[in-house]
Short mmCIF file of C-alpha atoms in Angstrom, two decimals:
data_model
loop_
_atom_site.label_atom_id
_atom_site.label_comp_id
_atom_site.label_asym_id
_atom_site.label_seq_id
_atom_site.Cartn_x
_atom_site.Cartn_y
_atom_site.Cartn_z
CA MET A 1 -0.26 0.13 0.15
CA LEU A 2 1.55 3.45 -0.94
CA PHE A 3 0.89 6.47 0.60
CA ASN A 4 0.47 7.94 -2.83
CA THR A 5 -2.87 6.04 -3.47
CA THR A 6 -6.59 6.12 -3.03
CA GLN A 7 -6.33 2.98 -1.61
CA TYR A 8 -4.30 4.66 1.83
CA ILE A 9 -6.68 8.20 1.43
CA ILE A 10 -9.16 5.12 2.62
CA PHE A 11 -6.84 3.23 5.23
CA LEU A 12 -5.64 5.93 7.01
CA PRO A 13 -9.08 8.16 8.14
CA ILE A 14 -10.62 4.52 9.13
CA VAL A 15 -7.48 3.58 11.41
CA ILE A 16 -7.45 7.21 13.66
CA LEU A 17 -11.18 7.22 13.45
CA ILE A 18 -11.29 3.68 15.18
CA TYR A 19 -8.11 4.78 16.98
CA TYR A 20 -9.92 7.45 18.33
CA ILE A 21 -13.00 5.98 19.63
CA LEU A 22 -11.47 2.44 21.08
CA PRO A 23 -10.32 2.45 24.84
CA ALA A 24 -7.11 4.29 25.40
CA LYS A 25 -5.22 1.17 26.67
CA ILE A 26 -6.10 -0.79 23.64
CA ARG A 27 -5.32 1.53 21.16
CA TYR A 28 -1.86 -0.46 20.28
CA ILE A 29 -3.37 -3.52 19.78
CA TRP A 30 -5.37 -1.54 17.10
CA LEU A 31 -2.71 -0.02 15.38
CA LEU A 32 -0.65 -3.19 15.27
CA ILE A 33 -3.45 -5.13 13.05
CA ALA A 34 -3.13 -1.95 11.12
CA SER A 35 0.30 -2.00 10.55
CA TYR A 36 0.30 -6.06 10.00
CA TYR A 37 -3.06 -5.17 7.15
CA PHE A 38 -0.69 -2.64 5.37
CA TYR A 39 2.61 -4.16 5.34
CA MET A 40 0.99 -7.76 3.69
CA GLN A 41 -0.62 -5.53 0.99
CA TRP A 42 3.08 -6.14 -0.74
CA ASN A 43 3.53 -9.81 0.00
CA PRO A 44 1.51 -11.57 2.61
CA ALA A 45 4.45 -14.34 3.47
CA TYR A 46 7.31 -11.67 3.90
CA VAL A 47 4.71 -10.87 7.16
CA LEU A 48 6.35 -13.88 8.70
CA LEU A 49 9.72 -12.81 8.75
CA LEU A 50 8.83 -9.30 10.11
CA LEU A 51 7.29 -11.34 13.07
CA PHE A 52 10.32 -13.32 13.43
CA CYS A 53 12.50 -10.40 12.91
CA THR A 54 10.40 -8.80 16.00
CA VAL A 55 10.19 -12.70 18.04
CA LEU A 56 13.75 -12.33 18.14
CA THR A 57 14.53 -9.05 19.38
CA PHE A 58 11.94 -9.19 21.88
CA LEU A 59 13.18 -12.32 23.55
CA GLY A 60 16.78 -10.90 23.53
CA GLY A 61 15.50 -8.01 25.39
CA GLN A 62 14.68 -10.12 27.63
CA TYR A 63 17.15 -12.18 28.50
CA ILE A 64 19.78 -9.44 27.99
CA GLU A 65 18.01 -7.05 30.79
CA LYS A 66 17.53 -10.71 32.90
CA LYS A 67 20.98 -11.50 32.98
CA SER A 68 22.20 -7.94 33.23
CA GLY A 69 19.96 -6.39 35.38
CA SER A 70 17.96 -2.98 35.26
CA ASN A 71 20.32 -0.68 34.78
CA VAL A 72 18.33 2.23 33.25
CA GLY A 73 19.93 5.48 34.03
CA GLY A 74 22.31 3.61 36.53
CA GLY A 75 25.38 4.72 34.00
CA VAL A 76 27.71 2.04 31.85
CA LYS A 77 27.60 -1.56 33.43
CA SER A 78 30.20 -3.15 34.68
CA PHE A 79 32.61 -5.02 32.50
CA ARG A 80 31.65 -8.19 34.23
CA VAL A 81 27.76 -7.60 33.65
CA ARG A 82 28.21 -6.63 30.11
CA GLU A 83 30.81 -9.76 29.21
CA SER A 84 27.37 -12.19 30.45
CA VAL A 85 25.75 -11.42 27.97
CA LYS A 86 27.45 -9.71 25.10
CA GLY A 87 27.30 -13.39 22.86
CA TYR A 88 23.84 -13.37 23.49
CA LEU A 89 23.61 -10.03 21.77
CA PHE A 90 26.48 -10.57 19.18
CA LEU A 91 24.36 -13.69 18.13
CA CYS A 92 20.53 -12.09 17.94
CA ILE A 93 22.30 -9.35 16.14
CA LEU A 94 24.57 -12.28 13.47
CA VAL A 95 21.03 -14.09 12.95
CA SER A 96 18.87 -10.83 12.39
CA LEU A 97 21.75 -9.57 9.89
CA SER A 98 21.89 -12.78 7.85
CA PHE A 99 18.60 -12.67 7.18
CA LEU A 100 19.02 -9.05 5.88
CA GLY A 101 21.83 -10.60 3.96
CA PHE A 102 20.34 -13.72 2.49
CA PHE A 103 17.45 -11.42 0.86
CA LYS A 104 19.55 -8.41 0.17
CA TYR A 105 22.86 -9.69 -1.06
CA PHE A 106 22.78 -13.22 -1.55
CA SER A 107 22.97 -12.77 -5.76
CA PHE A 108 25.35 -10.17 -5.35
CA PHE A 109 27.76 -11.86 -3.70
CA ILE A 110 27.35 -14.90 -5.82
CA ASN A 111 27.71 -12.65 -8.89
CA VAL A 112 31.51 -10.77 -7.12
CA PHE A 113 32.50 -15.06 -6.53
CA ASN A 114 31.65 -16.45 -9.53
CA HIS A 115 33.78 -13.21 -11.15
CA LEU A 116 36.48 -14.40 -8.86
CA LEU A 117 36.17 -18.04 -10.27
CA GLU A 118 35.77 -16.71 -13.35
CA ALA A 119 39.25 -15.22 -13.35
CA PHE A 120 40.84 -18.24 -12.38
CA HIS A 121 39.33 -20.28 -14.90
CA LEU A 122 37.20 -22.25 -12.44
CA LYS A 123 33.46 -23.38 -12.43
CA GLN A 124 31.14 -20.84 -11.65
CA ILE A 125 28.37 -21.32 -9.42
CA SER A 126 24.57 -21.46 -10.58
CA TYR A 127 21.47 -20.92 -8.95
CA GLN A 128 18.02 -20.88 -10.49
CA PHE A 129 15.96 -19.12 -8.41
CA ASN A 130 15.16 -15.48 -7.59
CA ILE A 131 14.81 -13.36 -4.17
CA LEU A 132 11.96 -11.04 -3.78
CA LEU A 133 13.78 -8.29 -1.61
CA PRO A 134 11.54 -7.97 1.56
CA VAL A 135 10.12 -4.33 1.56
CA GLY A 136 11.31 -2.11 4.32
CA ILE A 137 13.68 -4.96 5.51
CA SER A 138 16.89 -2.88 6.18
CA PHE A 139 15.13 -0.29 8.37
CA TYR A 140 12.68 -2.47 10.65
CA ILE A 141 16.02 -5.11 10.85
CA LEU A 142 18.36 -1.74 12.07
CA GLN A 143 15.07 -0.41 14.23
CA SER A 144 15.01 -4.03 15.93
CA LEU A 145 19.23 -4.14 16.84
CA GLY A 146 18.97 -0.29 17.47
CA TYR A 147 16.88 -1.54 20.42
CA LEU A 148 18.19 -4.47 21.13
CA ILE A 149 21.85 -2.29 21.90
CA ASP A 150 20.28 -0.05 24.39
CA VAL A 151 18.61 -2.88 26.18
CA TYR A 152 22.36 -3.81 26.09
CA ARG A 153 23.59 0.02 26.73
CA GLY A 154 20.94 0.34 29.85
CA ASP A 155 19.58 2.96 27.94
CA ILE A 156 16.26 1.61 28.54
CA TYR A 157 14.07 -1.16 29.66
CA ALA A 158 13.32 -4.23 27.74
CA GLU A 159 9.65 -4.06 26.86
CA LYS A 160 7.45 -6.55 28.39
CA ASN A 161 4.32 -6.14 26.23
CA PHE A 162 4.99 -8.51 23.57
CA LEU A 163 2.68 -6.84 21.59
CA ARG A 164 3.42 -2.76 22.06
CA TYR A 165 6.98 -3.82 21.16
CA ALA A 166 5.52 -5.36 18.13
CA LEU A 167 3.95 -2.54 17.00
CA PHE A 168 6.95 -0.52 18.16
CA VAL A 169 8.82 -2.57 14.68
CA SER A 170 6.04 -2.57 12.77
CA PHE A 171 4.39 1.01 13.28
CA PHE A 172 3.07 1.40 9.47
CA PRO A 173 3.80 5.25 8.89
CA GLN A 174 7.43 4.42 9.41
CA LEU A 175 7.41 0.85 8.92
CA VAL A 176 8.64 0.58 5.21
CA ALA A 177 10.85 3.52 4.37
CA GLY A 178 11.76 4.87 7.52
CA PRO A 179 12.70 6.93 9.70
CA ILE A 180 14.50 4.69 11.69
CA GLU A 181 12.74 5.37 15.26
CA ARG A 182 15.07 5.03 18.62
CA SER A 183 13.27 3.17 21.50
CA LYS A 184 13.78 5.59 23.72
CA ASN A 185 11.50 8.00 21.19
CA LEU A 186 8.90 5.94 19.67
CA LEU A 187 8.74 3.02 22.06
CA VAL A 188 7.87 5.30 25.38
CA GLN A 189 5.22 7.20 22.79
CA LEU A 190 3.45 3.50 22.49
CA HIS A 191 2.87 3.50 26.25
CA GLU A 192 1.35 6.83 26.61
CA SER A 193 -2.31 8.17 26.23
CA HIS A 194 -2.70 10.58 23.38
CA ARG A 195 -6.00 12.39 23.49
CA PHE A 196 -7.50 13.85 19.99
CA GLU A 197 -6.23 17.28 19.21
CA PHE A 198 -7.18 19.40 16.48
CA ARG A 199 -3.84 21.72 16.12
CA ASN A 200 -2.80 18.02 15.26
CA LEU A 201 -5.15 17.35 12.82
CA LYS A 202 -4.11 20.03 10.86
CA LYS A 203 -0.30 19.77 11.50
CA GLY A 204 -0.86 16.28 10.48
CA THR A 205 -3.26 16.81 7.77
CA LEU A 206 -0.74 19.72 6.30
CA LEU A 207 2.74 17.67 5.99
CA ILE A 208 0.54 15.08 4.51
CA LEU A 209 -0.22 17.76 1.37
CA TYR A 210 3.48 18.64 1.33
CA GLY A 211 4.98 15.37 1.42
CA LEU A 212 2.52 14.25 -1.13
CA PHE A 213 3.52 17.54 -2.93
CA LEU A 214 6.98 16.67 -2.86
CA LYS A 215 6.30 13.52 -4.44
CA MET A 216 3.79 13.21 -6.87
CA VAL A 217 4.12 16.89 -8.21
CA ILE A 218 8.24 17.15 -8.49
CA ALA A 219 9.92 13.57 -7.03
CA ASP A 220 7.82 11.97 -9.99
CA ARG A 221 7.97 14.57 -12.77
CA ALA A 222 11.84 15.24 -12.15
CA ALA A 223 12.16 11.32 -12.66
CA ILE A 224 10.18 11.97 -16.08
CA LEU A 225 13.07 13.70 -17.19
CA VAL A 226 16.00 12.02 -15.37
CA ASP A 227 14.53 8.04 -16.62
CA THR A 228 14.98 9.88 -20.33
CA VAL A 229 18.56 10.71 -19.90
CA TYR A 230 19.81 7.40 -18.18
CA GLU A 231 18.14 5.14 -19.80
CA ASN A 232 18.82 6.43 -23.08
CA PRO A 233 22.53 8.04 -22.08
CA ALA A 234 24.44 7.40 -25.73
CA GLU A 235 21.67 9.96 -27.34
CA TYR A 236 22.10 12.40 -23.91
CA PRO A 237 25.67 12.48 -23.75
CA GLY A 238 27.44 15.57 -21.71
CA PHE A 239 25.46 17.99 -20.59
CA TYR A 240 22.22 16.77 -20.61
CA ILE A 241 23.58 13.72 -18.05
CA VAL A 242 24.54 16.69 -15.45
CA TRP A 243 21.31 18.24 -16.28
CA ALA A 244 19.77 14.88 -15.78
CA THR A 245 21.86 14.48 -12.76
CA ALA A 246 21.01 17.38 -10.81
CA PHE A 247 17.42 16.97 -11.12
CA PHE A 248 18.14 13.58 -10.13
CA ALA A 249 19.77 15.12 -6.80
CA ILE A 250 15.98 16.81 -6.59
CA GLN A 251 13.69 13.83 -6.84
CA ILE A 252 15.60 11.12 -4.90
CA TYR A 253 15.07 14.03 -2.07
CA CYS A 254 11.65 14.92 -2.76
CA ASP A 255 10.75 11.23 -2.90
CA PHE A 256 12.45 10.31 0.60
CA TYR A 257 11.74 13.63 2.18
CA GLY A 258 8.15 13.65 0.80
CA TYR A 259 7.83 9.80 2.52
CA SER A 260 9.31 10.83 5.51
CA THR A 261 6.84 13.99 5.87
CA ILE A 262 3.63 11.77 4.59
CA ALA A 263 4.99 9.23 7.79
CA ARG A 264 5.51 12.23 10.50
CA GLY A 265 1.96 14.06 9.07
CA SER A 266 0.01 10.48 9.18
CA ALA A 267 1.77 9.38 13.13
CA LEU A 268 1.12 13.19 14.62
CA ILE A 269 -2.64 13.24 13.73
CA MET A 270 -2.71 10.32 16.16
CA GLY A 271 -0.62 12.06 18.62
CA ILE A 272 2.49 10.50 17.65
CA LYS A 273 6.14 12.41 17.38
CA LEU A 274 8.14 11.33 14.60
CA MET A 275 11.68 12.73 14.08
CA ASP A 276 12.19 14.63 10.89
CA ASN A 277 14.39 12.85 8.38
CA PHE A 278 16.10 16.02 6.25
CA LEU A 279 16.84 19.10 7.77
CA ALA A 280 17.38 21.47 4.60
CA PRO A 281 20.37 18.96 3.40
CA TYR A 282 20.82 21.10 0.31
CA PHE A 283 21.63 24.29 1.90
CA SER A 284 24.77 22.36 4.13
CA LYS A 285 28.21 24.28 3.51
CA ASN A 286 30.27 21.19 3.53
CA VAL A 287 29.62 17.49 3.02
CA LYS A 288 29.91 16.52 7.20
CA GLU A 289 26.75 19.29 7.93
CA PHE A 290 24.91 17.93 4.73
CA TRP A 291 24.88 14.36 6.32
CA ARG A 292 23.66 15.56 9.21
CA ARG A 293 21.01 16.78 7.88
CA TRP A 294 20.29 13.75 4.66
CA HIS A 295 18.38 11.03 5.99
CA THR A 296 19.53 11.94 10.11
CA SER A 297 18.01 8.82 11.32
CA LEU A 298 20.27 6.11 9.23
CA SER A 299 23.13 9.09 9.61
CA SER A 300 22.60 9.00 13.43
CA TRP A 301 22.50 5.40 13.45
CA PHE A 302 25.42 4.11 12.05
CA ARG A 303 27.37 6.95 14.71
CA ASP A 304 25.18 5.59 17.47
CA TYR A 305 25.79 1.99 16.87
CA LEU A 306 28.95 1.26 14.80
CA TYR A 307 31.08 4.67 14.23
CA ILE A 308 31.24 4.83 18.25
CA PRO A 309 31.79 1.20 18.97
CA LEU A 310 34.47 1.32 16.42
CA GLY A 311 36.21 3.75 18.79
CA GLY A 312 34.98 6.74 16.73
CA ASN A 313 37.58 10.07 16.55
CA ARG A 314 39.18 8.36 19.89
CA LYS A 315 41.70 6.39 18.47
CA GLY A 316 43.48 9.16 17.03
CA THR A 317 43.66 10.84 13.31
CA VAL A 318 44.35 7.70 11.51
CA ARG A 319 42.04 4.95 12.69
CA SER A 320 39.27 8.00 12.85
CA LYS A 321 39.02 8.19 9.11
CA LEU A 322 39.34 4.39 8.65
CA ASN A 323 36.20 4.30 10.36
CA LEU A 324 34.97 7.21 8.81
CA MET A 325 35.47 5.15 5.11
CA LEU A 326 34.59 1.62 6.70
CA VAL A 327 30.96 3.34 8.26
CA PHE A 328 30.43 5.10 4.91
CA GLY A 329 31.73 1.71 2.62
CA ILE A 330 28.72 0.36 5.32
CA SER A 331 26.47 2.74 4.81
CA GLY A 332 26.60 2.54 1.01
CA LEU A 333 26.31 -1.25 0.71
CA TRP A 334 23.29 -0.87 3.12
CA HIS A 335 21.10 1.12 -0.10
CA GLY A 336 21.57 -1.54 -2.38
CA ALA A 337 24.09 -5.13 -3.53
CA SER A 338 25.90 -3.16 -6.10
CA LEU A 339 29.91 -1.68 -6.17
CA ALA A 340 28.09 1.37 -7.39
CA TYR A 341 26.52 2.33 -4.36
CA VAL A 342 29.58 1.57 -2.21
CA VAL A 343 31.47 3.83 -4.12
CA TRP A 344 29.08 5.89 -3.61
CA GLY A 345 29.22 5.45 -0.26
CA LEU A 346 33.23 5.85 0.20
CA LEU A 347 33.26 8.85 -2.14
CA ASN A 348 30.90 10.74 0.65
CA GLY A 349 33.24 9.49 3.14
CA VAL A 350 36.22 11.01 1.01
CA TYR A 351 34.99 14.25 0.83
CA GLN A 352 34.80 13.91 4.74
CA VAL A 353 38.23 13.16 5.11
CA ILE A 354 39.76 15.46 1.87
CA ALA A 355 37.66 18.65 4.08
CA ASP A 356 39.32 17.86 7.32
CA ILE A 357 42.60 18.12 6.03
CA ARG A 358 41.96 20.73 3.83
CA GLU A 359 40.69 23.08 7.18
CA LYS A 360 43.05 21.43 9.22
CA ILE A 361 45.99 22.53 6.58
CA SER A 362 44.09 26.09 6.64
CA LYS A 363 43.93 26.53 9.75
CA PHE A 364 47.61 26.15 10.08
CA ILE A 365 48.55 28.53 6.88
CA ARG A 366 46.16 31.36 8.46
CA GLY A 367 47.29 31.09 11.72
CA GLY A 368 46.16 33.85 14.03
CA TYR A 369 44.92 36.03 10.87
CA GLU A 370 40.80 36.16 12.21
CA GLU A 371 41.97 36.74 15.56
CA ILE A 372 43.85 39.77 14.60
CA LEU A 373 40.29 40.61 12.02
CA ARG A 374 38.33 40.01 15.53
CA ARG A 375 40.72 42.76 17.45
CA VAL A 376 39.99 45.42 14.84
CA GLY A 377 36.62 44.81 14.76
CA ILE A 378 36.16 43.62 11.16
CA ILE A 379 34.87 40.12 12.39
CA PRO A 380 32.57 40.32 15.27
CA GLU A 381 34.63 39.28 18.65
CA LYS A 382 32.13 36.41 19.52
CA GLN A 383 31.04 35.29 15.64
CA LYS A 384 34.06 32.77 15.10
CA GLY A 385 33.91 30.51 12.09
CA TYR A 386 32.18 33.87 10.56
CA MET A 387 31.63 33.78 6.50
CA THR A 388 30.58 36.25 4.17
CA PHE A 389 27.40 35.70 2.45
CA SER A 390 29.55 34.76 -0.42
CA ALA A 391 31.89 32.76 1.31
CA ARG A 392 28.73 30.99 2.46
CA LEU A 393 27.34 30.76 -1.13
CA PHE A 394 30.58 29.28 -1.91
CA HIS A 395 30.89 26.88 0.09
CA THR A 396 26.82 25.42 -0.21
CA ILE A 397 27.10 25.07 -4.30
CA VAL A 398 30.47 23.03 -4.05
CA THR A 399 28.57 21.17 -1.19
CA PHE A 400 26.01 20.55 -3.70
CA LEU A 401 27.80 19.94 -6.90
CA LEU A 402 30.07 17.32 -4.70
CA VAL A 403 26.90 15.11 -3.40
CA THR A 404 25.15 15.26 -6.81
CA PHE A 405 27.89 14.33 -8.34
CA ALA A 406 28.36 11.21 -6.32
CA TRP A 407 24.16 10.87 -6.79
CA LEU A 408 25.97 9.74 -10.59
CA PHE A 409 26.45 6.74 -8.72
CA PHE A 410 23.84 5.98 -6.66
CA ARG A 411 21.55 6.41 -9.70
CA ALA A 412 23.28 4.06 -11.89
CA GLY A 413 22.71 0.89 -9.75
CA GLY A 414 25.35 -0.69 -11.48
CA ILE A 415 29.31 0.38 -11.60
CA HIS A 416 30.06 -0.58 -15.33
CA THR A 417 26.73 1.78 -16.35
CA ALA A 418 28.03 4.62 -13.83
CA LEU A 419 31.48 4.53 -15.60
CA GLU A 420 29.61 4.82 -18.97
CA LEU A 421 27.81 7.66 -17.72
CA LEU A 422 31.36 9.33 -16.57
CA ARG A 423 32.76 8.56 -19.99
CA LEU A 424 29.85 10.06 -22.40
CA LEU A 425 29.44 13.01 -19.41
CA LEU A 426 33.20 13.70 -20.10
CA SER A 427 33.41 13.05 -24.05
CA ASN A 428 30.97 15.40 -25.16
CA PHE A 429 30.95 19.51 -23.99
CA ASN A 430 28.16 20.04 -25.69
CA TRP A 431 27.84 23.30 -24.04
CA ILE A 432 25.40 24.86 -26.21
CA VAL A 433 22.36 22.73 -25.18
CA LEU A 434 22.29 25.06 -22.00
CA PHE A 435 21.08 27.54 -24.59
CA ASP A 436 19.11 26.08 -27.37
CA GLY A 437 16.08 24.97 -25.26
CA SER A 438 16.80 21.68 -25.54
CA LEU A 439 17.10 20.74 -21.60
CA PHE A 440 13.42 22.02 -22.00
CA ASP A 441 12.43 18.38 -24.33
CA LEU A 442 13.18 15.57 -22.30
CA GLY A 443 10.20 13.77 -21.97
CA ILE A 444 7.89 16.80 -20.26
CA GLU A 445 6.27 19.11 -22.25
CA LYS A 446 7.68 23.34 -21.74
CA GLY A 447 4.05 24.07 -19.56
CA TYR A 448 5.02 21.07 -17.18
CA MET A 449 8.62 21.68 -17.00
CA TYR A 450 8.08 25.55 -15.70
CA ILE A 451 5.46 24.24 -13.11
CA LEU A 452 8.51 21.56 -12.11
CA LEU A 453 10.44 24.89 -11.85
CA LEU A 454 8.08 26.27 -9.39
CA SER A 455 7.54 23.56 -7.46
CA VAL A 456 11.45 23.25 -6.80
CA LEU A 457 11.04 27.46 -6.05
CA VAL A 458 8.64 26.25 -3.37
CA LEU A 459 10.76 24.21 -1.99
CA PHE A 460 13.81 26.14 -1.90
CA LEU A 461 12.18 29.21 0.53
CA SER A 462 10.55 25.95 2.55
CA ASP A 463 14.12 24.69 3.41
CA TYR A 464 15.94 27.96 3.80
CA TYR A 465 12.97 28.83 6.16
CA LYS A 466 13.71 24.97 7.74
CA TYR A 467 18.04 25.75 7.03
CA LYS A 468 17.30 28.82 9.29
CA GLY A 469 15.08 26.47 12.81
CA LYS A 470 11.97 27.28 11.55
CA ASP A 471 8.71 25.88 10.84
CA SER A 472 6.79 26.35 7.38
CA ALA A 473 4.12 24.35 8.88
CA GLU A 474 3.73 25.98 12.16
CA LEU A 475 3.91 29.43 10.46
CA ILE A 476 0.96 28.64 8.21
CA LEU A 477 -0.95 27.09 11.39
CA SER A 478 0.19 30.53 13.03
CA GLN A 479 -2.12 32.49 10.18
CA GLY A 480 -5.83 32.97 9.96
CA TRP A 481 -8.04 30.27 9.46
CA ILE A 482 -8.61 32.06 5.61
CA ALA A 483 -4.72 32.15 5.00
CA GLN A 484 -4.68 28.31 6.86
CA ILE A 485 -8.04 26.89 4.52
CA GLY A 486 -6.00 29.26 1.02
CA VAL A 487 -3.36 26.90 1.68
CA TYR A 488 -5.18 23.44 1.82
CA ILE A 489 -6.70 24.17 -0.98
CA ALA A 490 -3.82 25.56 -2.70
CA LEU A 491 -1.90 21.97 -1.75
CA THR A 492 -4.55 19.89 -3.19
CA PHE A 493 -5.35 22.04 -6.41
CA VAL A 494 -1.67 21.22 -6.96
CA ILE A 495 -1.24 17.76 -6.50
CA LEU A 496 -4.41 17.30 -8.63
CA LEU A 497 -3.40 18.89 -11.46
CA TYR A 498 0.18 18.48 -12.18
CA GLY A 499 0.99 15.13 -10.09
CA CYS A 500 1.88 12.33 -11.97
CA TYR A 501 -0.82 9.81 -12.22
CA GLY A 502 -2.19 6.27 -14.16
CA THR A 503 -0.12 3.50 -15.34
CA ILE A 504 1.36 5.53 -18.00
CA TYR A 505 3.81 6.36 -14.98
CA ASP A 506 6.23 3.70 -13.77
CA THR A 507 7.09 6.69 -10.53
CA ASN A 508 4.69 5.86 -8.23
CA GLN A 509 7.21 3.53 -6.35
CA PHE A 510 9.04 5.23 -3.86
CA ILE A 511 12.62 5.41 -4.59
CA TYR A 512 13.60 4.04 -0.94
CA PHE A 513 11.45 0.86 -0.95
CA GLN A 514 13.81 -1.10 -2.89
CA PHE A 515 16.05 -0.38 0.12
#
């Protein structure tokens, strides 16, 4: 069941209505039933895998807490206590990741192994079955493992109610594509009683409409242009590929941000607050900041449960850089079973390593230059790291270009395809297409192209407001009721008039469903 279908438009109000009719103490059972029904719309058989992962980590949490004793809020557990359950924790993690590895990477690793066998002129391995990737498996496995590690660390109590824990793992708004919620946020809220609030209904509905606008008006329309070029790169070399890659950066952002926004809105109407997965990332002034703002639930998960346990930056400069590269390489592999995704991840890691080295060299050369400027009053005394507008703009553009270049590998899906795209990009300097109108003839009619660009401008203004630490939804809700209704009507009409519908568009599926 997709968010951008009439099926979900009917499903969500029914779930919410029954949710508020039922007594507060049994609402979580209704949400669990709704969540499993929601998930079974893709492939009913794979609900067994979701259930197995839930049972495994639930029992794991119970066992770990029983053996180590409740220690929430009591500081770090003793070494002896931690060691007594570490093996069991490792076993739960290994089993969960084995299922993920089988469904997601079996074919990939067999193909890599066959290439090695071919290089040594040995007989290759053959298999006669296709493995269908369960929707959302990468997300709910990380979420359940995060809970298990939190219990092990003593950050949260092990959940005693299996049904409530099952809801935590399967909560339908964020089940299939995140955000990857923490037990300290979502599981705690599932214990609370939520009263109906009209303001939550208004804001939740506004978030849903804005998410549909991002998905159906921007992402799905941009996908037509991107697919036109990427599926026929030989016909559209050079600056066509540059143009399409820039629009893919917009497409994947609006597609994933749109999903997360609809998820937040759906949950908020029921009084549950999910984390904001995107914090205006394309306004970042460096790649490190970009990854603090892009897919924040995944970035923080890898930071807290992988980078820091590996030693983080506590083991010296070289070790910290190796840890960083390892995390980004694994992050790339998490996104898909292809070397192109690994290259995409490693590229983002390399960007950060180079930026750190450049910053250290720059500080060494600059010396006390900024301090002198502060003393003479050119730079305010307390405004460290001051940048002029032109410098901020330059850094933002460079960051966007670096991130967009890496997106080329992500969109290509295969390393050979990515290398071919790079060859076609660099071998044809057809700069004239920037001015002859050719870029407005890539599968989208000129009128719709202008609508797309205008919609991107709306996104730009909204994100700029968000980058400044403000909330566009709250700004709208602070206006008079006429202005509020006007925004709801405008978004609805734009979605109905300019959204992508029908079987002629192969873009309804959210991109991150495949991960």
